[in-house]
Amino acid sequence: STGEKTIITRRTTSPSSPKLALARSLARSNHIDTSQLKLVRLVSSQSMADPQAEARGPPEPRAETLVELVRVNGSAAEATLSSAELAWRTTGAGRDSGGRRKLELESDVLGFQVEGRSLKLATFTRGDVTGAGRPPSPVGCGGGAEDRKRGEVAVEMESEEAAERWGHAIRDRFASLGRPKRLFFIVNPYGGKRGGRKIFQTEVLPLIDAAHIHYTMQETNYRLHAQEIAGSLDLKKYDGIVCVSGDGILVEVVNGLLQRDDWDKAIKVPLGIIPAGTGNGMVQGLLHSAGEPFSMSNAVFAIIRGHRRALDVTSVVQGKTRFFSVMMLTWGFGS
C-alpha cells in the first residue's frame, strides 16, 4: 500500500498514446515545451500477458491433501490441509464436537512455526475461528466490526515427521503466493503527527515478526533522504521496500529508483506503504481495491500476503529538470 504491496515493472511507451496527445495539447495551451513532455506507462508483465490475471490472483498450486488425527488447541480433531486451507472437525465429546472450522492460508494466516510435534499458526482473522485456546487479541486502528484480530492455532500431530510434512506444505503454499522474506523499511519520524517511529514499533513489527520476515529499518533525517536511500540501496538483498510514512516518501523512493543507472531493474522492486503521514491517499486506494478496510494493520498484512497492484508513473521533463509522479500532477502560478 503501498499498504497494499505495489509493484512497478516493465516499461512500455507508445508515441501515439491518447494520454500523451492529450498531455501535449494541454501543455501547448499553457506554453510548455511539449517536445520535452513524456508520459511513461509502467505495468506488470503479468497484466500485459493476461489482463484478467491480476483479478484472478496467483494460480493455485497442485498439492496433495493431507489428513491427520490431531489435537487442535487441546481438542481431538480430524484435520485436513489442502493448498487453500487448513480445516478441522472436532471428534471428542462436548458442545463444539463435530463443528467444522477452517483457516484460509492466504487470508487468515500470518505465519507459522514447527516445534517438535506441534505446528503453531499465528492467525489474523475477522471473528474467532480458533476454537478453544488463547483468545485473539485486537490489533489495528480505527475500530469497527471488520478489524482483524490476532490469535493462535496449535495443532499437535502424532509425530514430528507429520508436523514437518505439514510445515513444508504450508511453506510451499506461501512461496507460491509471492510472500516476501526480506524487507527494507524506510520510516519517516517527522511526517503526520510525528508518530512514524512508534507506528513501526507497535503496529508493524508485531505482525512482521509473526510472519517471520527479516527486515532492515532506516529513518529519514531530511527532505529527499528517502530518494537518496533508494538511489543507492543494494536491491538484491531485499524482496521489497516499505515506506512507513505518508505519500511523499513513496514519491521520493520512486524518484530514487528511476534515477539509478540500473533503473530498468530497480523499477521491478515491489514497493509498500504503511499510513503514517498527513496524506495517505495511496494506501486508502490500494486497500479499497483489495476489498480491505483502511487501517495500519490491514496495510501491513497486505504486504505480508504479497499483494501487488500495477502503478502508473508519469515522467515530466522541462529543460534540465526531470521528475516522476505516482499520484497527481498539477501546474499553475503561485500568487
PDB file of C-alpha atoms in Angstrom, residues 104-248:
ATOM      1  CA  GLU A 104      -7.653 -19.780   4.698  1.00  0.00           C
ATOM      2  CA  LEU A 105      -3.879 -19.986   4.292  1.00  0.00           C
ATOM      3  CA  GLU A 106      -3.724 -16.906   2.060  1.00  0.00           C
ATOM      4  CA  SER A 107      -6.003 -14.574   4.002  1.00  0.00           C
ATOM      5  CA  ASP A 108      -6.071 -15.791   7.629  1.00  0.00           C
ATOM      6  CA  VAL A 109      -2.508 -16.834   8.497  1.00  0.00           C
ATOM      7  CA  LEU A 110       0.372 -14.501   9.339  1.00  0.00           C
ATOM      8  CA  GLY A 111       2.978 -17.211   9.747  1.00  0.00           C
ATOM      9  CA  PHE A 112       3.762 -20.490  11.475  1.00  0.00           C
ATOM     10  CA  GLN A 113       6.483 -22.459  13.195  1.00  0.00           C
ATOM     11  CA  VAL A 114       7.093 -26.149  13.843  1.00  0.00           C
ATOM     12  CA  GLU A 115       8.144 -27.145  17.360  1.00  0.00           C
ATOM     13  CA  GLY A 116       8.588 -30.886  17.701  1.00  0.00           C
ATOM     14  CA  ARG A 117       5.179 -32.475  17.094  1.00  0.00           C
ATOM     15  CA  SER A 118       3.421 -29.109  17.294  1.00  0.00           C
ATOM     16  CA  LEU A 119       2.506 -26.854  14.375  1.00  0.00           C
ATOM     17  CA  LYS A 120       1.710 -23.353  15.644  1.00  0.00           C
ATOM     18  CA  LEU A 121      -0.043 -20.900  13.330  1.00  0.00           C
ATOM     19  CA  ALA A 122      -0.228 -17.158  14.029  1.00  0.00           C
ATOM     20  CA  THR A 123      -3.640 -16.079  12.744  1.00  0.00           C
ATOM     21  CA  PHE A 124      -5.076 -12.701  11.767  1.00  0.00           C
ATOM     22  CA  THR A 125      -8.788 -13.127  11.160  1.00  0.00           C
ATOM     23  CA  ARG A 126     -12.165 -11.452  11.287  1.00  0.00           C
ATOM     24  CA  GLY A 127     -14.023 -13.270  14.046  1.00  0.00           C
ATOM     25  CA  ASP A 128     -12.817 -16.182  16.177  1.00  0.00           C
ATOM     26  CA  VAL A 129     -12.093 -19.257  14.095  1.00  0.00           C
ATOM     27  CA  THR A 130      -9.601 -20.668  16.574  1.00  0.00           C
ATOM     28  CA  GLY A 131     -11.914 -22.559  18.898  1.00  0.00           C
ATOM     29  CA  ALA A 132     -10.628 -23.213  22.396  1.00  0.00           C
ATOM     30  CA  GLY A 133      -7.300 -21.778  23.439  1.00  0.00           C
ATOM     31  CA  ARG A 134      -5.816 -18.291  23.694  1.00  0.00           C
ATOM     32  CA  PRO A 135      -8.449 -15.696  22.756  1.00  0.00           C
ATOM     33  CA  PRO A 136      -7.478 -13.374  19.914  1.00  0.00           C
ATOM     34  CA  SER A 137      -6.066 -10.005  20.886  1.00  0.00           C
ATOM     35  CA  PRO A 138      -7.103  -6.886  18.947  1.00  0.00           C
ATOM     36  CA  VAL A 139      -4.620  -5.407  16.504  1.00  0.00           C
ATOM     37  CA  GLY A 140      -5.364  -2.474  14.242  1.00  0.00           C
ATOM     38  CA  CYS A 141      -6.676   1.044  14.278  1.00  0.00           C
ATOM     39  CA  GLY A 142      -9.942   2.734  13.563  1.00  0.00           C
ATOM     40  CA  GLY A 143     -12.207   0.274  15.374  1.00  0.00           C
ATOM     41  CA  GLY A 144     -15.187  -1.341  13.740  1.00  0.00           C
ATOM     42  CA  ALA A 145     -16.556  -4.814  13.263  1.00  0.00           C
ATOM     43  CA  GLU A 146     -14.258  -5.554  10.333  1.00  0.00           C
ATOM     44  CA  ASP A 147     -10.995  -5.211  12.269  1.00  0.00           C
ATOM     45  CA  ARG A 148      -8.860  -8.320  12.157  1.00  0.00           C
ATOM     46  CA  LYS A 149      -7.743  -9.917  15.400  1.00  0.00           C
ATOM     47  CA  ARG A 150      -4.643 -11.904  16.190  1.00  0.00           C
ATOM     48  CA  GLY A 151      -4.874 -15.421  17.527  1.00  0.00           C
ATOM     49  CA  GLU A 152      -3.046 -18.723  17.596  1.00  0.00           C
ATOM     50  CA  VAL A 153      -3.952 -22.230  16.478  1.00  0.00           C
ATOM     51  CA  ALA A 154      -1.777 -25.016  17.887  1.00  0.00           C
ATOM     52  CA  VAL A 155      -2.008 -28.321  16.025  1.00  0.00           C
ATOM     53  CA  GLU A 156      -0.396 -31.254  17.831  1.00  0.00           C
ATOM     54  CA  MET A 157       0.467 -34.053  15.410  1.00  0.00           C
ATOM     55  CA  GLU A 158       1.111 -37.748  16.059  1.00  0.00           C
ATOM     56  CA  SER A 159       4.785 -37.422  15.102  1.00  0.00           C
ATOM     57  CA  GLU A 160       7.490 -34.867  14.401  1.00  0.00           C
ATOM     58  CA  GLU A 161       7.654 -36.144  10.828  1.00  0.00           C
ATOM     59  CA  ALA A 162       3.977 -35.305  10.303  1.00  0.00           C
ATOM     60  CA  ALA A 163       4.469 -31.806  11.732  1.00  0.00           C
ATOM     61  CA  GLU A 164       7.438 -31.215   9.409  1.00  0.00           C
ATOM     62  CA  ARG A 165       5.463 -32.510   6.427  1.00  0.00           C
ATOM     63  CA  TRP A 166       2.592 -30.115   7.118  1.00  0.00           C
ATOM     64  CA  GLY A 167       5.029 -27.278   7.734  1.00  0.00           C
ATOM     65  CA  HIS A 168       6.692 -27.869   4.355  1.00  0.00           C
ATOM     66  CA  ALA A 169       3.292 -27.884   2.640  1.00  0.00           C
ATOM     67  CA  ILE A 170       2.328 -24.528   4.173  1.00  0.00           C
ATOM     68  CA  ARG A 171       5.745 -23.064   3.362  1.00  0.00           C
ATOM     69  CA  ASP A 172       5.362 -24.105  -0.272  1.00  0.00           C
ATOM     70  CA  ARG A 173       1.921 -22.500  -0.385  1.00  0.00           C
ATOM     71  CA  PHE A 174       3.273 -19.209   0.978  1.00  0.00           C
ATOM     72  CA  ALA A 175       6.089 -19.287  -1.584  1.00  0.00           C
ATOM     73  CA  SER A 176       3.567 -19.732  -4.404  1.00  0.00           C
ATOM     74  CA  LEU A 177       1.785 -16.580  -3.206  1.00  0.00           C
ATOM     75  CA  GLY A 178       4.937 -14.479  -3.534  1.00  0.00           C
ATOM     76  CA  ARG A 179       5.168 -13.632   0.156  1.00  0.00           C
ATOM     77  CA  PRO A 180       8.308 -11.581   0.914  1.00  0.00           C
ATOM     78  CA  LYS A 181      11.120 -12.952   3.076  1.00  0.00           C
ATOM     79  CA  ARG A 182      13.297  -9.817   3.405  1.00  0.00           C
ATOM     80  CA  LEU A 183      12.089  -6.216   3.503  1.00  0.00           C
ATOM     81  CA  PHE A 184      13.740  -2.806   3.767  1.00  0.00           C
ATOM     82  CA  PHE A 185      11.699  -0.266   5.775  1.00  0.00           C
ATOM     83  CA  ILE A 186      12.071   3.488   5.368  1.00  0.00           C
ATOM     84  CA  VAL A 187      10.488   5.265   8.339  1.00  0.00           C
ATOM     85  CA  ASN A 188       9.688   8.986   8.336  1.00  0.00           C
ATOM     86  CA  PRO A 189       9.703  10.041  12.024  1.00  0.00           C
ATOM     87  CA  TYR A 190       8.580  13.599  11.213  1.00  0.00           C
ATOM     88  CA  GLY A 191       5.525  13.101   8.997  1.00  0.00           C
ATOM     89  CA  GLY A 192       1.909  13.422  10.099  1.00  0.00           C
ATOM     90  CA  LYS A 193       1.758  13.547  13.893  1.00  0.00           C
ATOM     91  CA  ARG A 194       5.434  12.555  14.142  1.00  0.00           C
ATOM     92  CA  GLY A 195       4.419   9.005  15.006  1.00  0.00           C
ATOM     93  CA  GLY A 196       6.314   7.029  12.360  1.00  0.00           C
ATOM     94  CA  ARG A 197       8.812   5.505  14.781  1.00  0.00           C
ATOM     95  CA  LYS A 198       6.095   4.442  17.245  1.00  0.00           C
ATOM     96  CA  ILE A 199       3.893   3.066  14.470  1.00  0.00           C
ATOM     97  CA  PHE A 200       6.775   0.933  13.236  1.00  0.00           C
ATOM     98  CA  GLN A 201       7.474  -0.438  16.715  1.00  0.00           C
ATOM     99  CA  THR A 202       3.889  -1.065  17.849  1.00  0.00           C
ATOM    100  CA  GLU A 203       1.873  -1.693  14.667  1.00  0.00           C
ATOM    101  CA  VAL A 204       4.315  -3.045  12.101  1.00  0.00           C
ATOM    102  CA  LEU A 205       6.902  -5.123  13.948  1.00  0.00           C
ATOM    103  CA  PRO A 206       4.491  -7.449  15.824  1.00  0.00           C
ATOM    104  CA  LEU A 207       2.958  -8.594  12.528  1.00  0.00           C
ATOM    105  CA  ILE A 208       6.277  -8.756  10.656  1.00  0.00           C
ATOM    106  CA  ASP A 209       7.803 -10.846  13.449  1.00  0.00           C
ATOM    107  CA  ALA A 210       4.792 -13.186  13.483  1.00  0.00           C
ATOM    108  CA  ALA A 211       5.263 -13.681   9.737  1.00  0.00           C
ATOM    109  CA  HIS A 212       8.988 -14.449  10.273  1.00  0.00           C
ATOM    110  CA  ILE A 213      10.080 -11.777   7.797  1.00  0.00           C
ATOM    111  CA  HIS A 214      13.656 -10.497   8.063  1.00  0.00           C
ATOM    112  CA  TYR A 215      13.946  -6.721   7.857  1.00  0.00           C
ATOM    113  CA  THR A 216      16.234  -3.699   7.894  1.00  0.00           C
ATOM    114  CA  MET A 217      14.942  -0.302   9.009  1.00  0.00           C
ATOM    115  CA  GLN A 218      16.300   3.183   8.323  1.00  0.00           C
ATOM    116  CA  GLU A 219      14.802   6.523   9.333  1.00  0.00           C
ATOM    117  CA  THR A 220      14.805   9.620   7.132  1.00  0.00           C
ATOM    118  CA  ASN A 221      16.531  12.696   8.531  1.00  0.00           C
ATOM    119  CA  TYR A 222      15.889  15.382   5.919  1.00  0.00           C
ATOM    120  CA  ARG A 223      13.986  16.185   2.742  1.00  0.00           C
ATOM    121  CA  LEU A 224      14.801  13.826  -0.174  1.00  0.00           C
ATOM    122  CA  HIS A 225      16.682  11.467   2.164  1.00  0.00           C
ATOM    123  CA  ALA A 226      14.413   8.593   1.080  1.00  0.00           C
ATOM    124  CA  GLN A 227      15.286   9.371  -2.541  1.00  0.00           C
ATOM    125  CA  GLU A 228      18.986   9.088  -1.713  1.00  0.00           C
ATOM    126  CA  ILE A 229      18.424   5.803   0.143  1.00  0.00           C
ATOM    127  CA  ALA A 230      16.505   4.272  -2.757  1.00  0.00           C
ATOM    128  CA  GLY A 231      19.106   5.523  -5.198  1.00  0.00           C
ATOM    129  CA  SER A 232      21.983   3.692  -3.501  1.00  0.00           C
ATOM    130  CA  LEU A 233      20.316   0.675  -1.836  1.00  0.00           C
ATOM    131  CA  ASP A 234      21.604  -2.818  -2.687  1.00  0.00           C
ATOM    132  CA  LEU A 235      18.298  -4.077  -4.053  1.00  0.00           C
ATOM    133  CA  LYS A 236      19.461  -7.688  -4.427  1.00  0.00           C
ATOM    134  CA  LYS A 237      19.266  -8.093  -0.652  1.00  0.00           C
ATOM    135  CA  TYR A 238      15.528  -7.389  -0.386  1.00  0.00           C
ATOM    136  CA  ASP A 239      12.181  -8.541  -1.725  1.00  0.00           C
ATOM    137  CA  GLY A 240      10.700  -5.065  -1.410  1.00  0.00           C
ATOM    138  CA  ILE A 241      10.895  -1.558   0.052  1.00  0.00           C
ATOM    139  CA  VAL A 242       8.233  -0.432   2.536  1.00  0.00           C
ATOM    140  CA  CYS A 243       7.602   3.217   3.452  1.00  0.00           C
ATOM    141  CA  VAL A 244       6.199   3.924   6.915  1.00  0.00           C
ATOM    142  CA  SER A 245       5.072   7.412   6.024  1.00  0.00           C
ATOM    143  CA  GLY A 246       2.647   9.479   4.025  1.00  0.00           C
ATOM    144  CA  ASP A 247       2.509   9.587   0.244  1.00  0.00           C
ATOM    145  CA  GLY A 248       5.507  11.937  -0.046  1.00  0.00           C
TER     146      GLY A 248
END
